[in-house]
Each structure stands twice: as C-alpha cells, then as structure tokens.
Coordinates of C-alpha atoms in Angstrom, one line a residue:
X1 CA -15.7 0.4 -23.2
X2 CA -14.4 1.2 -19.8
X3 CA -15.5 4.7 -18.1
X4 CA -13.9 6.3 -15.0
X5 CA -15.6 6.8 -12.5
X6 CA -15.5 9.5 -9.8
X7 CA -13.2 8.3 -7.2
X8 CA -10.6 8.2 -9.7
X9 CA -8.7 11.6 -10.9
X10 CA -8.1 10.3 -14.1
X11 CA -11.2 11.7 -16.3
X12 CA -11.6 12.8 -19.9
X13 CA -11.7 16.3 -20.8
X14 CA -13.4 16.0 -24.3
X15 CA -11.5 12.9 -25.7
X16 CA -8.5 13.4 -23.9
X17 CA -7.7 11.8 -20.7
X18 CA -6.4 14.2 -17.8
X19 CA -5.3 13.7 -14.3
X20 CA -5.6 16.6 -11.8
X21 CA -6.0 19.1 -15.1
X22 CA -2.7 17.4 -16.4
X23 CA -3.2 16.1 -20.3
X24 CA -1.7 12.3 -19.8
X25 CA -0.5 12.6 -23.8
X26 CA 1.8 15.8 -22.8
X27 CA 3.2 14.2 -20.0
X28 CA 4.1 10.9 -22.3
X29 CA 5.8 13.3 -24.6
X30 CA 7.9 15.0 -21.9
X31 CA 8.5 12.4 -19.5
X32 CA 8.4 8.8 -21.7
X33 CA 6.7 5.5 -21.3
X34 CA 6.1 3.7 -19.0
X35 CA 5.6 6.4 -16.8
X36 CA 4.0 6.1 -13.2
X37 CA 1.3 9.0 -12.9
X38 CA 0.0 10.1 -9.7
X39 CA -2.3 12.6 -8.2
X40 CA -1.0 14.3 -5.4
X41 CA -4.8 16.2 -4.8
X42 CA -6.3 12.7 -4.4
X43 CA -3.9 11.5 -2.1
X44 CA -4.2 14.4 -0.1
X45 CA -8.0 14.2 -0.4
X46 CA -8.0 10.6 1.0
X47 CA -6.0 11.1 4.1
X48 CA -7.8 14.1 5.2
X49 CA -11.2 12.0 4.5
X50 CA -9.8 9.7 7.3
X51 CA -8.3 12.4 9.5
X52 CA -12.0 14.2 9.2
X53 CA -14.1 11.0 10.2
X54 CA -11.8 10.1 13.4
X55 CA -11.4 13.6 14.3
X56 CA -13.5 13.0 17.6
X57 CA -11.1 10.3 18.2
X58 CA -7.4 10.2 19.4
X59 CA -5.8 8.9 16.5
X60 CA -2.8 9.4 14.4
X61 CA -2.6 7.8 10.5
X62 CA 0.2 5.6 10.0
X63 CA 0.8 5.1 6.3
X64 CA 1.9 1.7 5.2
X65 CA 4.4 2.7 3.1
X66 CA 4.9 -0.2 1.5
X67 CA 2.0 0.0 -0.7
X68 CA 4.3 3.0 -2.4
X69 CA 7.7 4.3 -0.8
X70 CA 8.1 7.2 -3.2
X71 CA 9.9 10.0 -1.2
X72 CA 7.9 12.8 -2.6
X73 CA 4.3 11.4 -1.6
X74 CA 6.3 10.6 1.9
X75 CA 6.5 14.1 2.2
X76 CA 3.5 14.9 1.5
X77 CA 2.1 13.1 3.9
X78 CA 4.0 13.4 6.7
X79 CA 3.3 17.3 6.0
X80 CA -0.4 16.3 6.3
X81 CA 0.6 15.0 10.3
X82 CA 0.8 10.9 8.7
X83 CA 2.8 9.1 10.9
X84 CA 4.2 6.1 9.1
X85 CA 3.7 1.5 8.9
X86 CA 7.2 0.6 8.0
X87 CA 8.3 -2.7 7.5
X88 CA 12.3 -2.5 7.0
X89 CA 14.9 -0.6 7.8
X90 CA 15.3 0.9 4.4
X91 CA 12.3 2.2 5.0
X92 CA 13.1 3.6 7.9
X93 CA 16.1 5.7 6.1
X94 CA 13.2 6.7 3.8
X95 CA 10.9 8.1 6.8
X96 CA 14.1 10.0 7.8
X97 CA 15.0 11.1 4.4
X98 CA 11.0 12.3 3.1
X99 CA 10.0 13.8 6.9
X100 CA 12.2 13.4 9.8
X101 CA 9.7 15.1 12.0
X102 CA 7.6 12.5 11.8
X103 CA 9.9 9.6 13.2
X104 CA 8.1 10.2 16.5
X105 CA 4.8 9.0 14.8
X106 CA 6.1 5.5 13.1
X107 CA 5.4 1.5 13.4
X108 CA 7.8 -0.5 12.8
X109 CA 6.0 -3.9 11.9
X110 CA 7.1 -7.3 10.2
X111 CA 8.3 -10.9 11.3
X112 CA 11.6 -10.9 10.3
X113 CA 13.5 -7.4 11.8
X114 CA 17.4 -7.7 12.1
X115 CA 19.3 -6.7 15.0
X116 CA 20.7 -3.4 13.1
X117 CA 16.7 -2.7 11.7
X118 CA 16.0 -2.2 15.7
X119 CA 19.2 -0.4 16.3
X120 CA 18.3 2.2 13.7
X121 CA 14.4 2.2 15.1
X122 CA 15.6 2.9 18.6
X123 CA 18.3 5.9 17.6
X124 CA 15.1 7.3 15.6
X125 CA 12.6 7.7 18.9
X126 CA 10.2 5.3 17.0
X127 CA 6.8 5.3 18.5
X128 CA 6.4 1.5 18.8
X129 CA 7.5 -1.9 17.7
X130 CA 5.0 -4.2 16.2
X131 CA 6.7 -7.6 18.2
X132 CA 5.4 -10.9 16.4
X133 CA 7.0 -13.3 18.0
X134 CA 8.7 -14.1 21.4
X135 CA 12.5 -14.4 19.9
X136 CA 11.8 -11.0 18.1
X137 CA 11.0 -9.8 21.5
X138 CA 13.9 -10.9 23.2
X139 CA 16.2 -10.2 20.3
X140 CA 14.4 -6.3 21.0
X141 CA 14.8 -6.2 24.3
X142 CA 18.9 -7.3 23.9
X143 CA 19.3 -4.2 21.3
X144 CA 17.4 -1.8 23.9
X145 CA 19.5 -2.7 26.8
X146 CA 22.9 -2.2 24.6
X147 CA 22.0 0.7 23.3
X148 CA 20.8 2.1 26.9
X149 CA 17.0 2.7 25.3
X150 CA 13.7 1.8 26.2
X151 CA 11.3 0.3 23.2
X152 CA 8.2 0.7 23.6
X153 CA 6.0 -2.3 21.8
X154 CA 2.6 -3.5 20.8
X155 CA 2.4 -7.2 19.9
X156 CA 0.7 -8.5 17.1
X157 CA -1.8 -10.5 18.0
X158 CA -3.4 -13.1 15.8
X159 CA -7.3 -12.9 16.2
X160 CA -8.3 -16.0 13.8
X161 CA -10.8 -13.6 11.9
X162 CA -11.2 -14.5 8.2
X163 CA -11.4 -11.5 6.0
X164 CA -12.7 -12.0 2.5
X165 CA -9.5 -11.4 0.1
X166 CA -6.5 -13.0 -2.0
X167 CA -5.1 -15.9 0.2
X168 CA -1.7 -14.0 -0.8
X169 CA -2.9 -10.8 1.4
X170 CA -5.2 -12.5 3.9
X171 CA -3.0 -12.6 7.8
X172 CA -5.2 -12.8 10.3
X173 CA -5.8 -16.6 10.7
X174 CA -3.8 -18.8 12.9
X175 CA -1.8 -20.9 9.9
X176 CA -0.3 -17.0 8.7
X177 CA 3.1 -16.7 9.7
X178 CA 1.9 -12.9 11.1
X179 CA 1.1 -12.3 14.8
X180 CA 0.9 -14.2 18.1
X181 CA -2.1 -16.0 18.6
X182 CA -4.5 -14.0 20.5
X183 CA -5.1 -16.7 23.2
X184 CA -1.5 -16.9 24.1
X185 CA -0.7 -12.9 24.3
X186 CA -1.5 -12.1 28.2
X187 CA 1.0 -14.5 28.8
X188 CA 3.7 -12.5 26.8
X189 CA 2.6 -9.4 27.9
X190 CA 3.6 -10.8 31.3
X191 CA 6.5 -11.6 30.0
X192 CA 7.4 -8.4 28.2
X193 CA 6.7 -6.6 31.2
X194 CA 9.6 -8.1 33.1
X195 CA 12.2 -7.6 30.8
X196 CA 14.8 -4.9 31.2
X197 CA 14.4 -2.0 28.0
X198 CA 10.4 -3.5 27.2
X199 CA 7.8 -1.1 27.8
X200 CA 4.4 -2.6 26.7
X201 CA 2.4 0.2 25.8
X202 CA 0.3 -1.0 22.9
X203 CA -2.1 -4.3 21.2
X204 CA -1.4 -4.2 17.4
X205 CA -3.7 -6.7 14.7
X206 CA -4.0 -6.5 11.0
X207 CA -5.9 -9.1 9.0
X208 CA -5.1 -8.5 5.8
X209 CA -5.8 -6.3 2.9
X210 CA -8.0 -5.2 0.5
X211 CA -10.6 -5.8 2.3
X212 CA -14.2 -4.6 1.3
X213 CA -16.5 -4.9 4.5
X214 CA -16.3 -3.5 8.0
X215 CA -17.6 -6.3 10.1
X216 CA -13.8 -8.1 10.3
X217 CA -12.5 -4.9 11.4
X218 CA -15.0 -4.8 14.1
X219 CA -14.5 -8.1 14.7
X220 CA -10.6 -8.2 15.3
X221 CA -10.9 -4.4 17.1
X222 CA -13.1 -5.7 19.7
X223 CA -11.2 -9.2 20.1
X224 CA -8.2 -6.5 21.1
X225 CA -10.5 -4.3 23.1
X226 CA -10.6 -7.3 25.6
X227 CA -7.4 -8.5 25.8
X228 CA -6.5 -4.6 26.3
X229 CA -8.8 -4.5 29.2
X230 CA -7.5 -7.6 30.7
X231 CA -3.6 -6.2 30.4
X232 CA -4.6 -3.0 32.1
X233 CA -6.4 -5.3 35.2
X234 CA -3.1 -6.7 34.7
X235 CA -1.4 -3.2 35.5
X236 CA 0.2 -2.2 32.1
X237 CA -0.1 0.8 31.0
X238 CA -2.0 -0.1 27.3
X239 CA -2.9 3.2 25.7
X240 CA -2.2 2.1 22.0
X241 CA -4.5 0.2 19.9
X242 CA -3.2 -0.3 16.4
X243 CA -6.1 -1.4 14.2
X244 CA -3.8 -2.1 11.3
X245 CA -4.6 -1.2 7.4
X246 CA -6.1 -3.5 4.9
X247 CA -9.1 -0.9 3.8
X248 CA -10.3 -1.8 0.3
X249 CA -10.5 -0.2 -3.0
X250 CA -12.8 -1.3 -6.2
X251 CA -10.5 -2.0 -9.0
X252 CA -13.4 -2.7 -11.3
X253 CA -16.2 -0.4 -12.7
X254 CA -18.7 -1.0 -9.2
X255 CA -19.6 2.2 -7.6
X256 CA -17.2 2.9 -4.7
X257 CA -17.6 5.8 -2.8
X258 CA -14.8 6.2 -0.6
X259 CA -16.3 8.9 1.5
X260 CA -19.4 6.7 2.5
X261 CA -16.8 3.7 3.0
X262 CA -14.6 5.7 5.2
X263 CA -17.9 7.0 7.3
X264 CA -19.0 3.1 7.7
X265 CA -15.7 1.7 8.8
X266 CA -14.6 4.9 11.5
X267 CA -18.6 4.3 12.7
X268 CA -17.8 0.6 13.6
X269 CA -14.5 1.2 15.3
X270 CA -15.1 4.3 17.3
X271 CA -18.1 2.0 18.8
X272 CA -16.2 -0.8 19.6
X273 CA -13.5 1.3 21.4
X274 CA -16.3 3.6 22.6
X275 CA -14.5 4.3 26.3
X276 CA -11.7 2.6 26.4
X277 CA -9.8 5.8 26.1
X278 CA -7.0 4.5 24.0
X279 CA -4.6 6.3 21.5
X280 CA -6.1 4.5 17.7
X281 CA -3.5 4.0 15.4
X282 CA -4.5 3.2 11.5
X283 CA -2.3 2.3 8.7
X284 CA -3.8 2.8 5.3
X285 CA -1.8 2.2 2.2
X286 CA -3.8 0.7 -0.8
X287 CA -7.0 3.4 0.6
X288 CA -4.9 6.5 0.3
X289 CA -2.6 5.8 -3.2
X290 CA -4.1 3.3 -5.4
X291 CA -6.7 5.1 -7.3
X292 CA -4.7 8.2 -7.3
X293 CA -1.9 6.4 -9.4
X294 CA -2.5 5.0 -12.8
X295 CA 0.3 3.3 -15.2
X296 CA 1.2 5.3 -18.7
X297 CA 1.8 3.3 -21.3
X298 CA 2.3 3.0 -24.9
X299 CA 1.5 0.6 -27.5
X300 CA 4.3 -1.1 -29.2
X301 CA 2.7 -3.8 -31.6
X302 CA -0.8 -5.7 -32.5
X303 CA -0.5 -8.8 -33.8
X304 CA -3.1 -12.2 -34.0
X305 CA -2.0 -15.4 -33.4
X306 CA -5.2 -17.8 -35.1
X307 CA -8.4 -16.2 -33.0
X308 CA -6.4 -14.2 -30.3
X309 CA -5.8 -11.2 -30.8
X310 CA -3.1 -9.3 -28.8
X311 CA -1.7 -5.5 -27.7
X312 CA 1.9 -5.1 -26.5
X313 CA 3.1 -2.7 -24.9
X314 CA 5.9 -1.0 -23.6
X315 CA 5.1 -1.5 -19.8
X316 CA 5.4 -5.4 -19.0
X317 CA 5.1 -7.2 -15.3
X318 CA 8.9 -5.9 -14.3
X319 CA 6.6 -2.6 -14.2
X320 CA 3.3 -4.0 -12.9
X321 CA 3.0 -7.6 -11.4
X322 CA 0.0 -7.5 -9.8
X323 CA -1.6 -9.1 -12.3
X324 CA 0.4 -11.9 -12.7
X325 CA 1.6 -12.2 -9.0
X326 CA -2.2 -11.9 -7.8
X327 CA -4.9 -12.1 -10.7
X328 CA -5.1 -8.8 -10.3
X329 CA -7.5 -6.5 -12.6
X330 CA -6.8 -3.5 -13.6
X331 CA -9.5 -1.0 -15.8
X332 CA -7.4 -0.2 -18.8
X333 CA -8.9 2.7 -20.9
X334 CA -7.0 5.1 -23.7
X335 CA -5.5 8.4 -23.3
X336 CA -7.3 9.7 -26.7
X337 CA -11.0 8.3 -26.9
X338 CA -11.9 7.7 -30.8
X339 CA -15.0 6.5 -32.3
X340 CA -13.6 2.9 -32.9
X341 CA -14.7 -0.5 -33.2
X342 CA -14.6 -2.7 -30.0
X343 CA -12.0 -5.1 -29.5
X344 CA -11.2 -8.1 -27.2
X345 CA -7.8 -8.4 -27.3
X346 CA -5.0 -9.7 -24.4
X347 CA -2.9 -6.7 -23.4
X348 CA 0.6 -7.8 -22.4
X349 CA 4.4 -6.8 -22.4
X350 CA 7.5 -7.5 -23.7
X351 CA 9.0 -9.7 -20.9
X352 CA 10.1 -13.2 -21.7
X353 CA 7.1 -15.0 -19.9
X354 CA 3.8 -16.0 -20.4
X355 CA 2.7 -14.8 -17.0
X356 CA 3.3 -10.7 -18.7
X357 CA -0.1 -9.8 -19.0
X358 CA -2.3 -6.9 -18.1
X359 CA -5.1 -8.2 -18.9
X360 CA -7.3 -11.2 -21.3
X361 CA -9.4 -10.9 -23.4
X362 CA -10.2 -7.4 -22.6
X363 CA -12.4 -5.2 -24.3
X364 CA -11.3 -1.9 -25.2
X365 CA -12.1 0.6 -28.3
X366 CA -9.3 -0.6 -31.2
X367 CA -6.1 -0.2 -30.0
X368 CA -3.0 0.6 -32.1
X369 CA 0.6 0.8 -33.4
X370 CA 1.4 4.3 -30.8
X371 CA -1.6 4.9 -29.4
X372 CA -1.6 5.4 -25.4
X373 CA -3.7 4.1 -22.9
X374 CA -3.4 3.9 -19.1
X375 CA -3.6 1.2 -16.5
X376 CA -6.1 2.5 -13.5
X377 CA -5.6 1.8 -10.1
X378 CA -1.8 1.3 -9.9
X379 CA -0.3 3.6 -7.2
X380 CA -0.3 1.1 -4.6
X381 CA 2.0 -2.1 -5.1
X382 CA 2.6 -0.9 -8.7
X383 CA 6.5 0.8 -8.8
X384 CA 7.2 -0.3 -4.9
X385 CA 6.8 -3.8 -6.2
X386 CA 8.9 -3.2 -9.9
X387 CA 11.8 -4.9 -10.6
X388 CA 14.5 -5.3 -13.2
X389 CA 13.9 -8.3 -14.5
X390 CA 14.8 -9.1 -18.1
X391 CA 17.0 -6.1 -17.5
X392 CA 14.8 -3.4 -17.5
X393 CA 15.1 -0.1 -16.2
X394 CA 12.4 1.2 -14.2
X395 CA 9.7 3.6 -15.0
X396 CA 10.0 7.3 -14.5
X397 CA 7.2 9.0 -11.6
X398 CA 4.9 12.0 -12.0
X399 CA 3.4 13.9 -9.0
X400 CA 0.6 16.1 -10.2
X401 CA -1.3 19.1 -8.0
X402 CA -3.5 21.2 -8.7
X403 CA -3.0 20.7 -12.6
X404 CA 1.2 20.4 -12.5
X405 CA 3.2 18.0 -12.8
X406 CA 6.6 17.1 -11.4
X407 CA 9.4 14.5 -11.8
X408 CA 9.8 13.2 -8.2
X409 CA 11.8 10.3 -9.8
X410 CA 13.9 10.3 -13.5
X411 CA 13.8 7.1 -15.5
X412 CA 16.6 4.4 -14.7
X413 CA 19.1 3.9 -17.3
X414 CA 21.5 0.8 -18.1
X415 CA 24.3 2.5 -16.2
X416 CA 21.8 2.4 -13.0
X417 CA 21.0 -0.7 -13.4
X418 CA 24.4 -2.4 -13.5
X419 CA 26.1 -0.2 -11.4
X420 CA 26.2 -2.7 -7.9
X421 CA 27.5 -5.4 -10.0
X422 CA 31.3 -6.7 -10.6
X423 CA 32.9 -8.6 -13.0

C-alpha cells in the first residue's frame, strides 16, 4: 500500500483523503472527474521556502510557468513578488492577464521566439531575453531597433555539465539544441555589445530538470561566474546571473524533505557567487507545484485479461502523459482507505492506445467499479501538458487554501472543443 508522506498535502484524515482540510470525495461530487486538485498553501509554502533561504541574497524567483500556466496559481505568485520563466508569447498574455505588475520581473527563454513573441516582450518592459543563438540575437536586435526599444539579454550559455535525469529533460550538454556553447559566448557578447538596441546585462544556463543533487548546479553557476568576470574585464555591465530551474522532486515513497533540499542547494550557490555582487535569478517550476497538485480520478471498470489484471479509469494520457511521454511514476493511492486485499493491477485510461497507462502492475488495496483514487504528484506538466486527443475535453481545476476550494477553471465541453474548427 502506498502512504503519503509529509511534503505532500494530500493526507488521510481517518480513511478519507483530504487536501489542505478539503475532503477529495466532496470535491469529486461537486466538481466531476477527472479533476486537477491543487494546494494553494503548499505552493505558497514552497516559494517562500526559497525566498527565505536566499534572503541574504539579491534575488528574485522566476517561475517557469510552463510546468503549470493556470492563471489563478499565476496570481498567486506574482502576489508572493515571483517574477516569471516564460517560454512563448502566449504566455506572456498569461503574465499580463494573472499579474501585470510583475512583467518587470520576467525571462523570456526558448530557441525558437518569433518576431511578434519579441515585439510583445519589448511593449511589456520585460526584464531580459534569454538569447540562444546568434540569428535569435540579430533577429532581437532588428525588432528593438523598429520598435525604438532597448532589450536587455542574457545568453544562454551551454556549460557541457551532465545532470543525472530523463534524456528528454536533460539540456545542458553540447549535442542539446539549448544554449550557446560556453567556449564560444565572449565572443558573442562582443558582438551583442555592438549592436544598436542590445544591452548585455546578464549570463543565463539551465541544465535540465528534475534534478536531485546540487553539485551540477554548482558546477554550471561557477562555469558562469567566470565567463561573468571575464565580460565585466571586458567592460559590460553583467549584473544578472540566471541560474535557471530544474530543482528536483521525489515522485516515489523516498523521504524528501524539501526544506533541507532547498537549504543544500541555496548553500552551494550563494558560495559560488560569494562576491560577485550579481542580481541571482531562479526559475523553479516542478519544486514549487508538483507535489501540491494531484490528479482526481474515478474508476470506471476492472476487468482481467488471462493473468493481468486491469483498473480503468476515467482520466487517460490526453489528461496525464507523463507516464507514457517519460516513464514517469506516479504514487497512486485511494480517496476512501478500506481494509481490502492487495492487488497488482495496471491502472490505465480509456484512450485508444496502448501507451494510456498510469501505471503497471501496481499495487494498491482492491480497487473497484466507482471507487476514487488520486494520482500524486501531478501539478507540474500534468494539465499544462493535456490535450484533446481522442476528442476529449479537458479536466476541470481546484485551488484549495486554507481548507476551501475554488474552480479557477470549469470543465471543457464538446462545444469548446470544436469551436476553432470549420467545415
């Protein structure tokens, strides 16, 4: 049998699973399944656990929001002083829509921005532009000089530090399509800092993600720590180090105590950057949402087929891929816990593919026809990466604090779905 464990908010009052004080079978029978649950408390705790352990630091938290765009935890967060790691001009428009106060305090990374992407990022007052590659930076410095603005930009470099993770989330090596290769960036930089509308102001890296130990961090940090020094003795004006995101999570039943994680990685970046009197930017996503968000679901149908035995439900990979996309594992426990016999069973959905799995041959207590359980661990890279494959709407979202619960997004229907399209 699985058990929560502490840095999760999802724990059993009696039999019944809560999360934040909200019962998880009460908000199934008000809001549906599939339903996205998160914790608002947790989040909050988690971003002020960072903000607390760089406080003697200039910093300012960038949250990646791809790792979960919903407009309500935005808020939140940008209320908290988060700045924000976008990716895309949508999201962008969702920085502007959730908390336009903090437009001041975004990133705008990734390889492939448009022309209109850095149009909308200049108008904004961004606080920098990631820059990955030299066409990006010319393309950049085109839009700034049209638009009579000045971006200011950190490149990306490419420190060739292998971080322990999925190949699928691993960036920092040189065959990634992220970054410029470390070696070659003074010889941008000299480059940038001729160009009409460029202001280099920053050295961005991020290796990858979910990673569990601090000594790539370190590693990569002081890689940029040098090539800072060097652009300053160059005479630019570096005063940004972004140190990227990519701070892991146990998905598993391990003991993971955030708090103690947190303490070990801000230790071994405030030495490495001990007196270089630079402006640290971070940008968690997985850290600060994933535990805090879990996956409601209900069981449609058991059935065997010769010695498998199987539980289908009525959340399927459209709703969360990670397992299929990455291997991922997710702790899958019920909402009521009965005195029942263990099962191994594979717990799956109802989309058209073999690849619609939760999990295999999982052990649980006995599930059944109805009965609800919860997938742990799903409120990063859970509904930001949902789709409507096999036609299916999307699930609804749940904010809890402080023991209530809000929509901050109503279920799709069909009309939603098909409304873009033309016969």
């Amino acid at each position: 049998m699985s058990s929560i464990s502490s840095p999760r908010p999802f724990v059993y009052a009696g039999s019944r699973l809560e999360c934040s004080g909200a019962d998880l079978s009460e908000l199934a029978a008000q809001f549906g399944t599939p339903l996205y649950v998160y914790s608002g408390d947790a989040i909050a705790e988690r971003a002020r656990m960072l903000q607390q352990e760089f406080a003697g630091v200039l910093h300012t938290i960038c949250y990646a929001v791809k790792a979960n765009s919903s407009l309500a935890v935005m808020r939140m967060l940008g209320e908290l002083g988060c700045g924000f790691d976008i990716v895309s001009g949508g999201e962008l428009e969702r920085v502007r829509r959730a908390a336009p106060e903090a437009l001041g305090r975004v990133v705008f990374s990734g390889v492939g921005k448009q022309a209109w992407e850095m149009d909308a990022a200049l108008d904004a007052g961004i606080l920098l532009f990631n820059v990955e590659s030299e066409a990006e930076l010319e393309v950049l410095a085109e839009r700034a000089q049209a638009l009579g603005k000045i971006a200011r930009i950190a490149l990306r470099v490419n420190p060739d530090v292998f971080a322990e993770t999925h190949p699928y989330i691993s960036t920092g090596l040189r065959e990634h399509k992220f970054g410029i290769a470390i070696e070659r960036a003074r010889e941008v930089y000299q480059r940038a800092v001729r160009m009409q509308g460029i202001e280099p102001a920053g050295v961005s890296v991020h290796i990858g993600s979910q990673i569990r130990s601090v000594e790539p961090f370190a590693e990569a940090v002081r890689r940029v720590r040098s090539l800072v020094e060097d652009l300053r003795g160059d005479g630019m004006d570096i005063r940004y180090v972004d140190a990227g995101g990519g701070f892991g999570i146990e998905y598993g039943k391990a003991e993971f105590d955030p708090a103690a994680r947190v303490a070990e990685y801000a230790r071994a970046l405030r030495e490495v950057l001990d007196g270089l009197n630079a402006h640290l930017l971070l940008e968690p996503g997985r850290f600060l949402v994933a535990q805090a968000g879990a996956l409601l679901t209900r069981v449609l149908y058991t059935k065997q087929n010769g010695k498998k035995h199987f539980v289908i439900t009525d959340a399927a990979m459209n709703d969360l891929i990670r397992p299929a996309l990455y291997q991922a594992h997710h702790e899958i426990v019920p909402v009521v816990k009965d005195e029942r016999a263990v099962q191994v069973a594979d717990i799956v959905g109802p989309v058209c593919e073999s690849g619609d799995f939760f999990a295999r041959d999982r052990e649980t207590q006995e599930l059944r026809q109805g009965d609800l359980v919860v997938l742990l661990d799903a409120g990063a890279y859970g509904m930001s990466l949902a789709s409507h494959y096999n036609t299916r709407v999307r699930p609804a979202e749940v904010l809890v604090e402080q023991g209530r619960a809000r929509l901050i997004r109503r279920r799709e229907t069909l009309d939603d779905l098909l409304a873009a399209e033309l016969i």
